[in-house]
Coordinates of C-alpha atoms and ligand atoms in Angstrom, one line a residue:
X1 CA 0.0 0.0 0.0
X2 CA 1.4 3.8 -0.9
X3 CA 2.3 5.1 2.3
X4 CA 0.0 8.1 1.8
X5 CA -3.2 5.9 2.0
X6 CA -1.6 4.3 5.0
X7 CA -4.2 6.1 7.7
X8 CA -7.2 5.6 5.3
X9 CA -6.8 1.9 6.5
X10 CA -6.3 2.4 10.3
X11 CA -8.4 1.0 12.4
X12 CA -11.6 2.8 13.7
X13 CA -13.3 2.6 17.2
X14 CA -17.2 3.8 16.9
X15 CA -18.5 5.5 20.6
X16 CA -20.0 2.5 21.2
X17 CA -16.6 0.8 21.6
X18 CA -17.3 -1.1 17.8
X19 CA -14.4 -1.6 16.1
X20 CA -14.2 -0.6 12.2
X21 CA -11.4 -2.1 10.2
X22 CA -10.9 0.8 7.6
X23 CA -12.3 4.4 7.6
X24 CA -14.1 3.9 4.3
X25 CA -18.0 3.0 4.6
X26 CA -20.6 2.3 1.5
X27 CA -22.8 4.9 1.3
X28 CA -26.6 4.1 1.0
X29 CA -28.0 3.9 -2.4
X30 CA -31.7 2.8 -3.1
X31 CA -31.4 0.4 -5.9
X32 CA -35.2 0.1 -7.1
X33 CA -34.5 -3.8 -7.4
X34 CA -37.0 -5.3 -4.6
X35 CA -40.3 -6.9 -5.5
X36 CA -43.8 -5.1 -5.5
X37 CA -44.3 -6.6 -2.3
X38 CA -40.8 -5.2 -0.8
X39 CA -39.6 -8.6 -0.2
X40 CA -35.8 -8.9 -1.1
X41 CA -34.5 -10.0 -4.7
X42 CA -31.2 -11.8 -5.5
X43 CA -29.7 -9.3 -7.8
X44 CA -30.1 -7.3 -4.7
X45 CA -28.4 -10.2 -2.7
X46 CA -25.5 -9.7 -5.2
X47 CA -25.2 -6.2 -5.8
X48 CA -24.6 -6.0 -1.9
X49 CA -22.4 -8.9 -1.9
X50 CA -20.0 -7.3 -4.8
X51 CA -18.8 -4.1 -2.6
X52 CA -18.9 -5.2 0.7
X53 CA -15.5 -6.9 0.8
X54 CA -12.9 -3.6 1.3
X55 CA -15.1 -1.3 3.0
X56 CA -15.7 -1.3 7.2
X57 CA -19.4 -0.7 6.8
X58 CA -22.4 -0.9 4.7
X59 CA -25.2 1.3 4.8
X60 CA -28.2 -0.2 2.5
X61 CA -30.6 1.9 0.1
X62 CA -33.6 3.2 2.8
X63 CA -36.2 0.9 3.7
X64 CA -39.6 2.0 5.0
X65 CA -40.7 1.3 8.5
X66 CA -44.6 1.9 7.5
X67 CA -46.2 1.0 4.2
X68 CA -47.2 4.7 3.5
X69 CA -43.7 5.7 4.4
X70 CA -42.7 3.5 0.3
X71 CA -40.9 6.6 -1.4
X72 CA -39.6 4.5 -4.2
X73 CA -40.9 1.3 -6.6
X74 CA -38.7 -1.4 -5.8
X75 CA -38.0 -0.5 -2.3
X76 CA -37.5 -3.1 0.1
X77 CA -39.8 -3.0 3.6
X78 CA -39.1 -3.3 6.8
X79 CA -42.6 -2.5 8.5
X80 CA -43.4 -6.2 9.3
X81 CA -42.1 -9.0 10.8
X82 CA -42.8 -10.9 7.4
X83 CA -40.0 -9.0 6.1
X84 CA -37.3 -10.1 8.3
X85 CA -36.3 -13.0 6.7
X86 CA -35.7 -10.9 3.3
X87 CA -33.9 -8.3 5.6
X88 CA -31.4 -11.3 6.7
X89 CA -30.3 -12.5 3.7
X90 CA -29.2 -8.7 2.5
X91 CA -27.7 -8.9 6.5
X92 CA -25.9 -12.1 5.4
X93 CA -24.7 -10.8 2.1
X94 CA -22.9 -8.1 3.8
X95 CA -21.3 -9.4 6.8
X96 CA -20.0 -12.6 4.8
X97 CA -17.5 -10.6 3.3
X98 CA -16.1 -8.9 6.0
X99 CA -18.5 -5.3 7.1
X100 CA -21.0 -4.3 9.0
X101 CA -24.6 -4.3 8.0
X102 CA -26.4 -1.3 8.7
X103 CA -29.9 -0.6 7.8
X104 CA -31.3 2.4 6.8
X105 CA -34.7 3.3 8.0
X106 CA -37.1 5.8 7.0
X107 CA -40.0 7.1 6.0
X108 CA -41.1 9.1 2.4
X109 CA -43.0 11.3 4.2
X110 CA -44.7 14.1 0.9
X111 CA -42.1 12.7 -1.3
X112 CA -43.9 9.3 -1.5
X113 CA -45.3 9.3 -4.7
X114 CA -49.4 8.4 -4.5
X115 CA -49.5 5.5 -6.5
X116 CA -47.3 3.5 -4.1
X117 CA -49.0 4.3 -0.8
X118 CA -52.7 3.0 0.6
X119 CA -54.8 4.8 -0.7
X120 CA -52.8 7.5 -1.9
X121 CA -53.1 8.9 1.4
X122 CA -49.7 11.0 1.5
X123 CA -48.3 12.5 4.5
X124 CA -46.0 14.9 6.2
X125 CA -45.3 17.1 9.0
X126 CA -48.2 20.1 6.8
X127 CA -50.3 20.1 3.4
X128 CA -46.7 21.9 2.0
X129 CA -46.4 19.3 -1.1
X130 CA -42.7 18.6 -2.5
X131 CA -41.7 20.4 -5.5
X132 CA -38.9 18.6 -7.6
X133 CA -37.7 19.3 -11.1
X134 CA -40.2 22.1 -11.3
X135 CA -43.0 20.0 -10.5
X136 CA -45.4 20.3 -7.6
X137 CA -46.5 16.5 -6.0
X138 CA -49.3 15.7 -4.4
X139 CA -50.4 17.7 -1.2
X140 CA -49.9 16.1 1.7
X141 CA -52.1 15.6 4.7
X142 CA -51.0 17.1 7.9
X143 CA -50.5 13.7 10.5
X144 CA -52.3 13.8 13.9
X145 CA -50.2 13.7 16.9
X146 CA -51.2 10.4 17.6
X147 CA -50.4 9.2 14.1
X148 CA -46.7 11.2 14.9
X149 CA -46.4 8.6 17.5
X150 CA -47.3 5.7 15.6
X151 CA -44.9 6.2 13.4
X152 CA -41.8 6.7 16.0
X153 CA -43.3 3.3 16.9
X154 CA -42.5 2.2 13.5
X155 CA -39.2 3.6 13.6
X156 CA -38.5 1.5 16.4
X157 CA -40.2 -1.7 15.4
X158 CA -37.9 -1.6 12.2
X159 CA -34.9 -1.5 14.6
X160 CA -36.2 -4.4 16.2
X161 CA -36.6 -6.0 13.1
X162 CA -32.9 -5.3 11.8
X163 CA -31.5 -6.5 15.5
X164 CA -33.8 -9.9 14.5
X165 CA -32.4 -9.9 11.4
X166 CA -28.6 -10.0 12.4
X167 CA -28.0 -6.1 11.4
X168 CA -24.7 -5.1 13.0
X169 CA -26.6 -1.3 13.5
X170 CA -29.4 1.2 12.2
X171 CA -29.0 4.7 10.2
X172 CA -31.8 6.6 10.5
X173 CA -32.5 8.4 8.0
X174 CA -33.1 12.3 8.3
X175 CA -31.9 13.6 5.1
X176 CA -32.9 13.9 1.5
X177 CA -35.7 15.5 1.7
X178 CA -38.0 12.8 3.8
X179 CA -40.5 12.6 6.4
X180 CA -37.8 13.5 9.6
X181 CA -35.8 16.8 7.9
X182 CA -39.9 17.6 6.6
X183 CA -40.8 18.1 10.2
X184 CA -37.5 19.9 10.8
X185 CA -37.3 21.9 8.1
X186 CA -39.0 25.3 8.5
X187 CA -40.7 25.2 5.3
X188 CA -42.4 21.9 5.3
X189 CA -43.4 22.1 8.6
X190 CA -46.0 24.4 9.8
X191 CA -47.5 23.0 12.7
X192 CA -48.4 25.0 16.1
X193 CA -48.3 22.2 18.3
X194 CA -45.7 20.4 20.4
X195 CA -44.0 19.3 17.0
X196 CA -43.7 22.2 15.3
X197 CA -43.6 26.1 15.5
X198 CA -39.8 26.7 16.7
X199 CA -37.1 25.3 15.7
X200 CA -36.8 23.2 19.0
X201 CA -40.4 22.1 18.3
X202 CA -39.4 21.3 14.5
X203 CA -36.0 19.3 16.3
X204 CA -39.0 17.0 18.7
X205 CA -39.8 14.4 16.0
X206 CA -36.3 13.7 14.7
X207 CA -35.3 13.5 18.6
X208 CA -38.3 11.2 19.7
X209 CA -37.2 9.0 16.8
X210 CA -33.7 8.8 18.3
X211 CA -34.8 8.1 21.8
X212 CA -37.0 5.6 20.4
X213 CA -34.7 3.7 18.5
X214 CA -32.0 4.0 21.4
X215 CA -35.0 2.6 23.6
X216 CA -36.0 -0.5 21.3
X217 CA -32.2 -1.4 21.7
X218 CA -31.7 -1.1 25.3
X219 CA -34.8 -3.7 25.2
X220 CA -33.8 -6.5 22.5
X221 CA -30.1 -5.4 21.3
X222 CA -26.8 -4.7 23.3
X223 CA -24.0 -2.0 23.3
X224 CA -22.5 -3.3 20.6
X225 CA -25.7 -2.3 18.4
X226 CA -24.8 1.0 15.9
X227 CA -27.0 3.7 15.6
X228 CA -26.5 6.6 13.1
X229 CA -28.0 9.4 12.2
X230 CA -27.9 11.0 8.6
X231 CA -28.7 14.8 7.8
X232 CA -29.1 16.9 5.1
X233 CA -27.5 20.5 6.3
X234 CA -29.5 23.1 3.9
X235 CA -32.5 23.3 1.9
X236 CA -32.9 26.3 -1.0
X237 CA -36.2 27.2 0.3
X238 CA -37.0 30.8 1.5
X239 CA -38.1 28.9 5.0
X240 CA -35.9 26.0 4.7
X241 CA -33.7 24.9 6.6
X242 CA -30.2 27.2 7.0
X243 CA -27.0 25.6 7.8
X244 CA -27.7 27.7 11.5
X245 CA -30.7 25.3 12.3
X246 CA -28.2 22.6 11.5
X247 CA -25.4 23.6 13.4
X248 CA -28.4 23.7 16.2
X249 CA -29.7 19.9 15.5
X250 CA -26.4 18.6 15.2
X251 CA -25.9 20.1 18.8
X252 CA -28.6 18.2 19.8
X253 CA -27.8 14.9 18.1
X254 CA -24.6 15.1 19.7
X255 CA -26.0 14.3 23.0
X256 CA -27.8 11.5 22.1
X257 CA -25.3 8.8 22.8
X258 CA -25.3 7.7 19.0
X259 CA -22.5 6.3 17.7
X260 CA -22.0 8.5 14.2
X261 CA -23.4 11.4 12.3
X262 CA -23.4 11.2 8.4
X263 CA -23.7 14.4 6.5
X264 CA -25.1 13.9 3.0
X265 CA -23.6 16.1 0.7
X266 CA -23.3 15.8 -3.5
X267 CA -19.8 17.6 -2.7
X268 CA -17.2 17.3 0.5
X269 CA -15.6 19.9 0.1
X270 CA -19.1 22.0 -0.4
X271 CA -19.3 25.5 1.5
X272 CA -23.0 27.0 2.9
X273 CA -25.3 29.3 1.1
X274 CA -26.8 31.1 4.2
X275 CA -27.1 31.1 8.5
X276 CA -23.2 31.2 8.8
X277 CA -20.7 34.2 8.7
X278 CA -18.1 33.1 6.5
X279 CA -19.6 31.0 3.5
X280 CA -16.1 29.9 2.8
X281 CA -15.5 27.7 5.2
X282 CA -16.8 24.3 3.9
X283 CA -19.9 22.8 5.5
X284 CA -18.1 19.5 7.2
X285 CA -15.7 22.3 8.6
X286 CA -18.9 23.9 10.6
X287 CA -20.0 20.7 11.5
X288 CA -16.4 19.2 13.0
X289 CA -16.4 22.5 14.9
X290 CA -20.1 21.9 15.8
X291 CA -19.2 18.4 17.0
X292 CA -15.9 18.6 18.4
X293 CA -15.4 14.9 18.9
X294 CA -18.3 14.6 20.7
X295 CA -19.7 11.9 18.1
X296 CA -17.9 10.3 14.8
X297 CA -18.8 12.5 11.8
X298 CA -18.7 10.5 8.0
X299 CA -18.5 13.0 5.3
X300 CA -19.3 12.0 1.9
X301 CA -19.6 13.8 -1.4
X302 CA -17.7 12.6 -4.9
X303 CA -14.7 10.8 -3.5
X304 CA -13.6 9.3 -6.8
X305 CA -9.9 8.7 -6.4
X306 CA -7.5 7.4 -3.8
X307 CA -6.0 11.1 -3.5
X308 CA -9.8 12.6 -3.5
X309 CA -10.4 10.4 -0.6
X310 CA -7.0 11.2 1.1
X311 CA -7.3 15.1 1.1
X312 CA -10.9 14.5 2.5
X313 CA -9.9 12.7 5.2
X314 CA -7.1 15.5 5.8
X315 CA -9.9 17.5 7.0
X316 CA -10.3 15.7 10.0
X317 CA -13.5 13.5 9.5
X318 CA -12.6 9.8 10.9
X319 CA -14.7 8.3 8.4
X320 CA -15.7 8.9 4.7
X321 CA -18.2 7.5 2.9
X322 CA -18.1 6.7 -0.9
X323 CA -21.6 6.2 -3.0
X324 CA -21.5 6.4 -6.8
X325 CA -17.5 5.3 -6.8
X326 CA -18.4 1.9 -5.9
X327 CA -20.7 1.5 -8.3
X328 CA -18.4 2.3 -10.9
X329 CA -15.7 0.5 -9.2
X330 CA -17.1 -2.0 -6.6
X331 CA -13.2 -2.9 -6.1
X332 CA -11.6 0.8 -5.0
X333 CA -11.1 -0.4 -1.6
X334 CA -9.1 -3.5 -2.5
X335 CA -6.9 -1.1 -5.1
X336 CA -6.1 1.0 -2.8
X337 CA -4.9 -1.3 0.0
X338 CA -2.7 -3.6 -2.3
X339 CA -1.3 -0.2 -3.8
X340 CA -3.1 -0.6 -7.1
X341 CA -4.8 2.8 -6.9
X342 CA -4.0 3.7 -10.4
X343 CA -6.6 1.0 -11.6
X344 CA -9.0 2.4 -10.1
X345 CA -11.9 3.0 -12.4
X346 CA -13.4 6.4 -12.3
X347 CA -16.0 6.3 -15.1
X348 CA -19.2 4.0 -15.3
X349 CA -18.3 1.1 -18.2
X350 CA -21.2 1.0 -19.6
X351 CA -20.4 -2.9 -20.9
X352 CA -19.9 -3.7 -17.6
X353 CA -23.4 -4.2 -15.8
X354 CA -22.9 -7.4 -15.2
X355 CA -19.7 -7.6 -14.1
X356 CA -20.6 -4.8 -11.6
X357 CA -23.4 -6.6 -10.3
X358 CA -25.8 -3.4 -10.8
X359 CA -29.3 -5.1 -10.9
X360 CA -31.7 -3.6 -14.1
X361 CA -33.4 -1.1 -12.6
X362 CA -30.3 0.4 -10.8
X363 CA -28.7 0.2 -14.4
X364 CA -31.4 1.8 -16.4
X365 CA -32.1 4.9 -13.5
X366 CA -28.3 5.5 -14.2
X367 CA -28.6 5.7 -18.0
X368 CA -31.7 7.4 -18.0
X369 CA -29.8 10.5 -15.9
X370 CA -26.6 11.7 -17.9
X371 CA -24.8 13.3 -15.7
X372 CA -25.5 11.6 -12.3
X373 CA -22.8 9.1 -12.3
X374 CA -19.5 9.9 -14.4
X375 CA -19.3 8.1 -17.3
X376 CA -23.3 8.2 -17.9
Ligands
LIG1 C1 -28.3 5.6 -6.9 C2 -28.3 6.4 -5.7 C3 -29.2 6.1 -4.7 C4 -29.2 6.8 -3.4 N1 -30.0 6.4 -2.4 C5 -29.9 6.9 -1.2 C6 -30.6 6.4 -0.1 O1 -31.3 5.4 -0.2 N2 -30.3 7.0 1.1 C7 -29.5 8.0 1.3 O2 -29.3 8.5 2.4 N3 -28.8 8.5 0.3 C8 -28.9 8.0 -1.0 N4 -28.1 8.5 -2.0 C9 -27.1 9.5 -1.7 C10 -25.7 8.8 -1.4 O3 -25.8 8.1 -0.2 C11 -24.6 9.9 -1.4 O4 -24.8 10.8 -0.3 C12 -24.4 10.7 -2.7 O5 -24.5 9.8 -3.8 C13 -23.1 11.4 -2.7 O6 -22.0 10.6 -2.5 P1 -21.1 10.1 -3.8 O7 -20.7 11.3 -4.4 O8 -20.1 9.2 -3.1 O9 -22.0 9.3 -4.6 C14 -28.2 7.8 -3.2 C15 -27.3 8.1 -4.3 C16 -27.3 7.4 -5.4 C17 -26.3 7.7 -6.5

């Protein structure tokens, strides 16, 4: 191995005292490649099973924890216990070679798009529909409080369901866009009860969901049990949220015993549009500030090459993430560590679906998006 990459491969011990072999994780990517019925498919078996040998962990593509919570066709479904034994074998696939299976939960929240929830009965923190592309979706309902708490509930039932299925942790998922940043983000959520209406009321239901997924493994996990939690830091909207009301949640988070944070970001090395003084600094620079070491930070954001991945981790994050690179080149970690990083493969093949074990609907979602993964 180059001596420069050297630290990339340390060892990595997680606050709950887990020990990570590398500092490079899998980002989550949703892979559309599930059944209708969000039972699990082979190709998705493989597609985990072809990038989960180098890296330390593996976060899967979200899975919802209720059935109105489906944001995308193909997801698979975590919001019943008949799903468990699907949620295993994706468990299995990624632990057999060598990482640690975490499990992204979530819920669509207004995103969801009608056709794949009961009814088409769409829901969100207000009747503030999502806008995307220049198009405006369906407006949502505004949930009850009582239908707030059923879906913590859910939260923690898929939690129990991962622990059941041999998940090494949880991420849950409040970025993106989805139902957790919509009841934090000032925009979507317009409420003037306990959940909404300040920005600490706007911070209770991605909290609640915290505690309750800390709760749920006090009960049927142990301590070596991950729990993450993933954010998105702005939103463009004049009420959305600002990387201030971040900096503010992230406080927050950072007292919540988790064991990481993960930032999602297109771009590491990205800088904020408003809330800060000095929009030079990069955004993973306010947030290690923020933090300061309180709780593991992964930054993410088009880490194609070894030296992309190096300077990144310069910055002081312990752990980086890496998304579209390994689906271009499910093999980057290996390179790397056996000093082969000049083979690594920066630009989708587009010969090469098979090889790459990137099941149909994966494939065509790339192809159908120039621009979205190099090489497309
Ligand atoms: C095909 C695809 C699907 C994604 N699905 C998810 C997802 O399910 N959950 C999530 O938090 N982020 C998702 N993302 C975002 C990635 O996790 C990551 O933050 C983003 O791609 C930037 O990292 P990269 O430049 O290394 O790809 C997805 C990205 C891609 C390319």
């Amino acid at each position: 191995m180059n001596e420069k990459y050297k630290e990339l491969f340390t060892s990595y011990k997680l606050a709950n005292g887990v020990a990570l072999k590398n500092r490079i994780v899998m980002a989550p990517m949703t892979h559309w490649s599930s059944n209708v019925d969000g039972t699990v498919t082979d190709a998705e078996i493989q597609y985990y099973g072809r990038r989960s040998k180098g890296v330390s962990m593996v976060i899967t593509a979200c899975t919802h924890v209720t059935a109105n919570g489906q944001g995308f066709h193909g997801q698979f479904a975590s919001h019943s216990d008949e799903f468990i034994p699907g949620l295993k074998r994706v468990a299995d696939a990624i632990k057999e070679q060598g990482a640690k299976a975490i499990l992204q939960i979530y819920h669509g929240g207004k995103m969801s798009p009608p056709e794949l929830v009961p009814n088409g009965d769409i829901v969100s923190a207000s009747d503030v529909p999502a806008e995307s592309n220049g198009e405006t979706g369906k407006t949502p309902r505004p949930l009850t409080e009582a239908e707030i708490e059923e879906i913590i509930d859910a939260y923690g039932e898929a939690t129990r369901r991962a622990i059941e299925a041999g998940y090494d942790g949880v991420e849950i998922h409040g970025a993106n866009g989805y139902l957790i940043q919509q009841f934090f983000s000032g925009h979507s959520n317009r409420r003037e009860d306990r959940f909404g209406g300040t920005l600490e009321k706007r911070m209770a239901f991605p909290l609640a969901v915290v505690d309750k997924v800390k709760s749920v493994i006090e009960k049927y996990g142990d301590a070596s049990f991950i729990v993450g939690y993933r954010f998105s830091p702005e939103e463009p909207e004049e009420n959305g949220i600002t990387m201030a009301d971040t900096l503010v949640l992230v406080d927050a988070l950072a007292e919540k015993g988790l064991d990481y944070l993960h930032v999602s970001l297109t771009d590491y090395s990205s800088t904020p549009h408003r809330g800060v003084e000095d929009l030079s600094k990069t955004r993973i620079e306010y947030l290690l500030e923020k933090i300061n070491n309180r709780v593991p930070l992964i930054g993410v954001g088009s880490i194609y090459s070894a030296e992309d991945a190096r300077k990144a981790f310069e910055t002081g994050v312990p752990l980086i993430a890496l998304g579209r690179e390994l689906l271009i080149d499910p093999d980057w970690v290996q390179k790397v560590e056996e000093g082969n990083e000049e083979k690594i493969v920066t630009l989708l093949d587009k010969d090469k679906q098979e090889e790459l074990a990137i099941p149909d609907p994966l494939w065509k979602a790339i192809m159908n998006t120039p621009g979205w993964v190099p090489g497309v």
